[in-house]
XYZ file of C-alpha atoms in Angstrom:
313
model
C -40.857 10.382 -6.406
C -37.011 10.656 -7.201
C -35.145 12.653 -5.155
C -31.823 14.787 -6.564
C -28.747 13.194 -5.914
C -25.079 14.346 -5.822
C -22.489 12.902 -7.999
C -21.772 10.495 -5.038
C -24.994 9.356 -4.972
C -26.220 11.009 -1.678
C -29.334 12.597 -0.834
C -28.908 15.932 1.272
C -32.065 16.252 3.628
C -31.591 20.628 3.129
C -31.713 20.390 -0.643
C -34.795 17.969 -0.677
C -37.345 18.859 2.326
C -39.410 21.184 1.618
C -39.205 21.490 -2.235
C -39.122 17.824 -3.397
C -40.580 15.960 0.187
C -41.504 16.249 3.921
C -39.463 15.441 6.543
C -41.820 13.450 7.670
C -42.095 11.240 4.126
C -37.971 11.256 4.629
C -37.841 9.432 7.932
C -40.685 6.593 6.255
C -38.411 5.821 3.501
C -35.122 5.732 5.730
C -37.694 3.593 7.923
C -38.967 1.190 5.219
C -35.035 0.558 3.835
C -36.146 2.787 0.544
C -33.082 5.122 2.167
C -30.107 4.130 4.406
C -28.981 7.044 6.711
C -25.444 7.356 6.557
C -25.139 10.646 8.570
C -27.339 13.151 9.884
C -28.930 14.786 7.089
C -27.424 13.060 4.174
C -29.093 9.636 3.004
C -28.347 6.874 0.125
C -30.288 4.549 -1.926
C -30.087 1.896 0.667
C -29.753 -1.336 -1.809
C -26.932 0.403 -3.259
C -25.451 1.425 0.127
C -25.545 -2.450 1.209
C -23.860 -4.026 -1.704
C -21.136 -1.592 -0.648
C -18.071 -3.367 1.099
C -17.275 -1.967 4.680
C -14.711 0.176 3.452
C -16.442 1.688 0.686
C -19.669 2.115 2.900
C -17.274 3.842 5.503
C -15.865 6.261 2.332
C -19.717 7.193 1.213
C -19.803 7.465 5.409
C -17.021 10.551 5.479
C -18.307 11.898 2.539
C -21.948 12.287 3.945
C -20.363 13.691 6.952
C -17.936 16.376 4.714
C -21.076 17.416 2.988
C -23.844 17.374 5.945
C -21.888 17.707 8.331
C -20.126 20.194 10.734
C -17.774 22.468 8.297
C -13.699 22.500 8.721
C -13.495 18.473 9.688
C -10.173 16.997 9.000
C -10.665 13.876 8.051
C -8.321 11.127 9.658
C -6.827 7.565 10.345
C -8.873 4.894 9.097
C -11.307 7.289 7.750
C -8.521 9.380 5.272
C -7.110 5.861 4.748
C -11.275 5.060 3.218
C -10.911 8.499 1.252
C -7.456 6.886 -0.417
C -8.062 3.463 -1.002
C -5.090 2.735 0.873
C -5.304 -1.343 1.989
C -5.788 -2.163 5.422
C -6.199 -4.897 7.753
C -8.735 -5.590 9.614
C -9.696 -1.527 10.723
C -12.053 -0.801 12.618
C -14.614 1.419 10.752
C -17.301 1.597 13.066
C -16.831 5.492 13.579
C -15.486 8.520 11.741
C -12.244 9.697 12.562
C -11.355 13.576 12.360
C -7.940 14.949 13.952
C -8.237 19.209 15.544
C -5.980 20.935 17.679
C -8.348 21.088 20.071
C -9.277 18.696 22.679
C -10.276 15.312 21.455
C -13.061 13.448 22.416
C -15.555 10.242 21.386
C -19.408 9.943 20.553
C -21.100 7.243 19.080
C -20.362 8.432 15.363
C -16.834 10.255 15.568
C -13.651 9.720 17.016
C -11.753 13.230 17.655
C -7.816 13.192 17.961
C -6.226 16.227 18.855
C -3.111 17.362 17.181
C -1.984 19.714 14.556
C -1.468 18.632 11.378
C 0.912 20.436 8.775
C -0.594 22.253 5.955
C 1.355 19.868 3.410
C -0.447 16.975 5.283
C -4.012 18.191 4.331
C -6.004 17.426 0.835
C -9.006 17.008 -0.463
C -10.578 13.666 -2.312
C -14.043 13.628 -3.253
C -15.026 16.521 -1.592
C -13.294 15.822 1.845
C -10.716 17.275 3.617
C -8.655 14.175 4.538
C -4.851 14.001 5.751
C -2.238 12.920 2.937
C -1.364 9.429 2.192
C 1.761 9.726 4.098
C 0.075 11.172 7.336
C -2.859 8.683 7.156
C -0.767 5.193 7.488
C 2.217 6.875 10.041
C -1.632 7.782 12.561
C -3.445 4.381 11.330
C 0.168 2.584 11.792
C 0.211 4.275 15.432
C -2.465 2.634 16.680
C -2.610 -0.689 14.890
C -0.849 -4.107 16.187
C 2.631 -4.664 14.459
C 0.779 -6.592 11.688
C -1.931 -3.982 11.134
C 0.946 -0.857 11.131
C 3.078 -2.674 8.376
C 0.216 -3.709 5.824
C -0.970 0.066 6.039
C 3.144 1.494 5.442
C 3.851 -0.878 2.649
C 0.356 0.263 0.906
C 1.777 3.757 1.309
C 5.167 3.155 -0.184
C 3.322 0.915 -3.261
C 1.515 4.284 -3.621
C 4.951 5.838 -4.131
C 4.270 8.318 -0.693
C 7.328 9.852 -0.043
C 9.544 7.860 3.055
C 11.628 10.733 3.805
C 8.015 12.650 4.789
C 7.003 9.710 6.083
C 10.213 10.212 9.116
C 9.359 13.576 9.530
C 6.046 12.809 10.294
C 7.244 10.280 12.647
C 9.453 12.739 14.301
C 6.700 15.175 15.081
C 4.237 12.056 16.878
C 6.719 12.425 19.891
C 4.538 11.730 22.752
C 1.656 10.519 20.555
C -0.333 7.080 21.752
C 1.440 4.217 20.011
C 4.345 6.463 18.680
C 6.746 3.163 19.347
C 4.816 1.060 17.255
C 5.728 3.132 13.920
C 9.055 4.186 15.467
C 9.774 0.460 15.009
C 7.494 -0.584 12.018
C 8.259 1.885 9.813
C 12.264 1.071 9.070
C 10.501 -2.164 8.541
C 8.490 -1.119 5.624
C 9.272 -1.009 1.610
C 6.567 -1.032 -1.594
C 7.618 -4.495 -2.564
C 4.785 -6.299 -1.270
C 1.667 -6.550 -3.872
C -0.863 -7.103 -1.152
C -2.233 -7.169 1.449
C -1.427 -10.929 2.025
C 2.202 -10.525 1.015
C 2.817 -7.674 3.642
C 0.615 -9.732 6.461
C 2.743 -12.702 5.322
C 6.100 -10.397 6.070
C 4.709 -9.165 9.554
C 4.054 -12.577 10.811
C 7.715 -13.867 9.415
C 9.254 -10.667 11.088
C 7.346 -11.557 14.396
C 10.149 -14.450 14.585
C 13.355 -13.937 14.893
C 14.933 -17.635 14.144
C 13.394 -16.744 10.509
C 15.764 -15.518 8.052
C 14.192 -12.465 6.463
C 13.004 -13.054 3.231
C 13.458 -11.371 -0.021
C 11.120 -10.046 -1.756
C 9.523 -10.065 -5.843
C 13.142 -11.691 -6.295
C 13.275 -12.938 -10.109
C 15.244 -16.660 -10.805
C 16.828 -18.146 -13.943
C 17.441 -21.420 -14.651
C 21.323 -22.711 -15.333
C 20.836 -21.307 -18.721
C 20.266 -17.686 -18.058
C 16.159 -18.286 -18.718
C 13.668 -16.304 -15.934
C 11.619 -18.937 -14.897
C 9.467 -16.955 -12.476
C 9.385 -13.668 -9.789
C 8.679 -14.811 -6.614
C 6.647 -13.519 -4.038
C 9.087 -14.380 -1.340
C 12.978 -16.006 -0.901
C 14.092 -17.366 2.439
C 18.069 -18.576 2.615
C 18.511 -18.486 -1.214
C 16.771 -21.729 -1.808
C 12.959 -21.332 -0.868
C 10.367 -19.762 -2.689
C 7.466 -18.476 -0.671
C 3.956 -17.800 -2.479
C 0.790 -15.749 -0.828
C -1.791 -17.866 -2.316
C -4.877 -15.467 -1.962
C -7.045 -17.915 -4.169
C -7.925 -15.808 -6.485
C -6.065 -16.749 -9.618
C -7.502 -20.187 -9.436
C -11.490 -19.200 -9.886
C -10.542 -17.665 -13.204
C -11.250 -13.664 -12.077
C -7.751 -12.283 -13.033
C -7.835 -12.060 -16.452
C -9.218 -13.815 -19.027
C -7.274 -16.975 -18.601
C -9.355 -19.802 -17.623
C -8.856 -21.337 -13.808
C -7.467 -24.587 -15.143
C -4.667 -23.101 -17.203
C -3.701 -21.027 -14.443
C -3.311 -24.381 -12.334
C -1.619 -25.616 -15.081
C 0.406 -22.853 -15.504
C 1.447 -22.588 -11.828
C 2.350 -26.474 -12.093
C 4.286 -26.094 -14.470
C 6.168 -22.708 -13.281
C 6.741 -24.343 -9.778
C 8.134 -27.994 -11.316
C 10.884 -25.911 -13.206
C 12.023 -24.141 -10.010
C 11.786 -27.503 -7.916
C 14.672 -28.894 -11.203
C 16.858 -25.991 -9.901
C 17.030 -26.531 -6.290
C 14.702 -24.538 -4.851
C 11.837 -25.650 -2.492
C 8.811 -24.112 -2.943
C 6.036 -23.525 -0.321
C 2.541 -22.205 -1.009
C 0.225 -20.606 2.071
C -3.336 -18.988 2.215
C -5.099 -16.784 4.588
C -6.245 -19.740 6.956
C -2.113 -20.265 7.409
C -1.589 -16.927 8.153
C -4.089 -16.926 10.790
C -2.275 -19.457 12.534
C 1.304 -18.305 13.809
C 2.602 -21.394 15.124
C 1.046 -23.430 11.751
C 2.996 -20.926 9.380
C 5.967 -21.392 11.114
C 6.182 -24.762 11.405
C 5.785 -24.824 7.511
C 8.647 -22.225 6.999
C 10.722 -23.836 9.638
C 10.431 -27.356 7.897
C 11.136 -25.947 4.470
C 14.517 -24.385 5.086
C 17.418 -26.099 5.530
C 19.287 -26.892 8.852
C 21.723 -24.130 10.004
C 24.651 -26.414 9.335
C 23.559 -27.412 5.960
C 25.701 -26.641 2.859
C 24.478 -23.980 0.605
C 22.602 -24.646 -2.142
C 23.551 -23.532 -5.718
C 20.404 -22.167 -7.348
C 20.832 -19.567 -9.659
C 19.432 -16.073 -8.192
């Protein structure tokens, strides 16, 4: 028998018992994986469910709880930051987030934060009440590391949230848990960076401080006025830093095929290697390795005392 779903797919255990099945039949099909049981009383196909990603399981999550659950939630942290699409790294998803004025507390499913949220804050996507864009990364920035606060502010600012806001909010967390770690992150933050790689790759160069602080999306001509290419990242006018997320080369962006993208790439980096610049490439595996990735940048820029170069920016 098929059971009437929402728009989002769910299956809402007060609009189905009793006129379309039993409970009883209900708990069998959640039982035999026929249904996954994303929150009391609100249930998905469950092959469709598990082809989700986590954050998009977590999204059909909040939703099942805004439609079965307890009326009035505000929606919050990680969870609003699921109802945007608004990158993250590495969040933890394993519970719903919701922020009240009144006291806060933990279960198994939901995390409550207490603290009152301004009217202009508050929205609704797909059905949930969920804090705005610009409330969402200053509370998931709060209590992520340094690395974790900057990839969710830059994602913000790419989404053209407004910065200004942004301070206020900041001003108004005095007192809040981890209120330092966006007091210092957030001056930090702009919507240059394209990813999430780009902005992890900016957190880990900002971590040290013998680094220069690189440019960012910075376009470079060759001695005849010609752009040759806009570059993910410039250290000390003369080396050009890619995010290589390995994606372009497996031929899914676009219809280009991998090996003209290779090619391409080749081609792009020999022409800014014939005006000066050094050019360093790094992946995710780099990243993960502080002391690796800074070895590489360290051994790519020039000595302190060295002459300046005379690429064309």
């Amino acid at each position: 028998m098929d059971l009437p779903t929402d728009r989002h797919g769910l299956i809402l255990r007060r609009e189905t018992v009793g006129t379309h099945i039993t409970d009883e039949q209900l708990q069998r099909r959640v039982e035999g994986k026929a249904l996954y049981r994303l929150w009391p009383g609100a249930m998905a196909d469950f092959a469709t469910v598990d082809d989700l990603d986590a954050v998009e399981k977590h999204r059909l999550t909040v939703i099942a709880a805004a439609n079965a659950g307890r009326p009035g939630r505000l929606f919050s942290h990680v969870s609003a930051a699921a109802m945007h699409r608004l990158p993250m790294l590495w969040p933890d998803l394993s519970q719903v987030h919701v922020t009240s004025p009144k006291v806060g507390k933990r279960t198994k499913s939901i995390v409550k934060h207490q603290a009152a949220v301004e009217p202009q804050d508050v929205g609704v996507v797909d059905g949930a009440t969920v804090t705005s864009i610009e409330r969402t990364a200053c509370d998931v920035a709060r209590l992520g590391t340094s690395r974790q606060a900057l990839v969710v502010l830059d994602a913000a600012l790419r989404r053209d949230a407004d910065v200004e806001r942004m301070h206020r909010i900041l001003d108004s967390c005095r007192g809040f848990k981890g209120v330092e770690m966006l007091r210092r992150m957030l001056p930090q933050a702009n919507a240059l960076s394209e990813s999430v790689g780009e902005s992890l790759s900016r957190a880990v160069m900002l971590e040290s401080p013998d680094l220069p602080v690189p440019r960012q999306q910075v376009e470079l001509f060759d001695d005849r006025g010609t752009l040759i290419a806009r570059v993910d990242f410039l250290l000390a006018d003369r080396v050009v830093g890619e995010f290589d997320g390995m994606v372009k080369y497996n031929g899914t962006i676009g219809d280009k095929p991998a090996w003209k993208t290779v090619v391409d790439e080749k081609i792009r980096e020999d022409r800014l290697r014939a005006e000066g610049y050094t050019v360093i490439r790094w992946t995710w595996q780099d990243l993960a390795d502080k002391s690796r990735f800074h070895a590489m940048l360290k051994k790519a820029l020039p000595p302190p005392d060295a002459d300046s170069p005379t690429p064309i920016p």
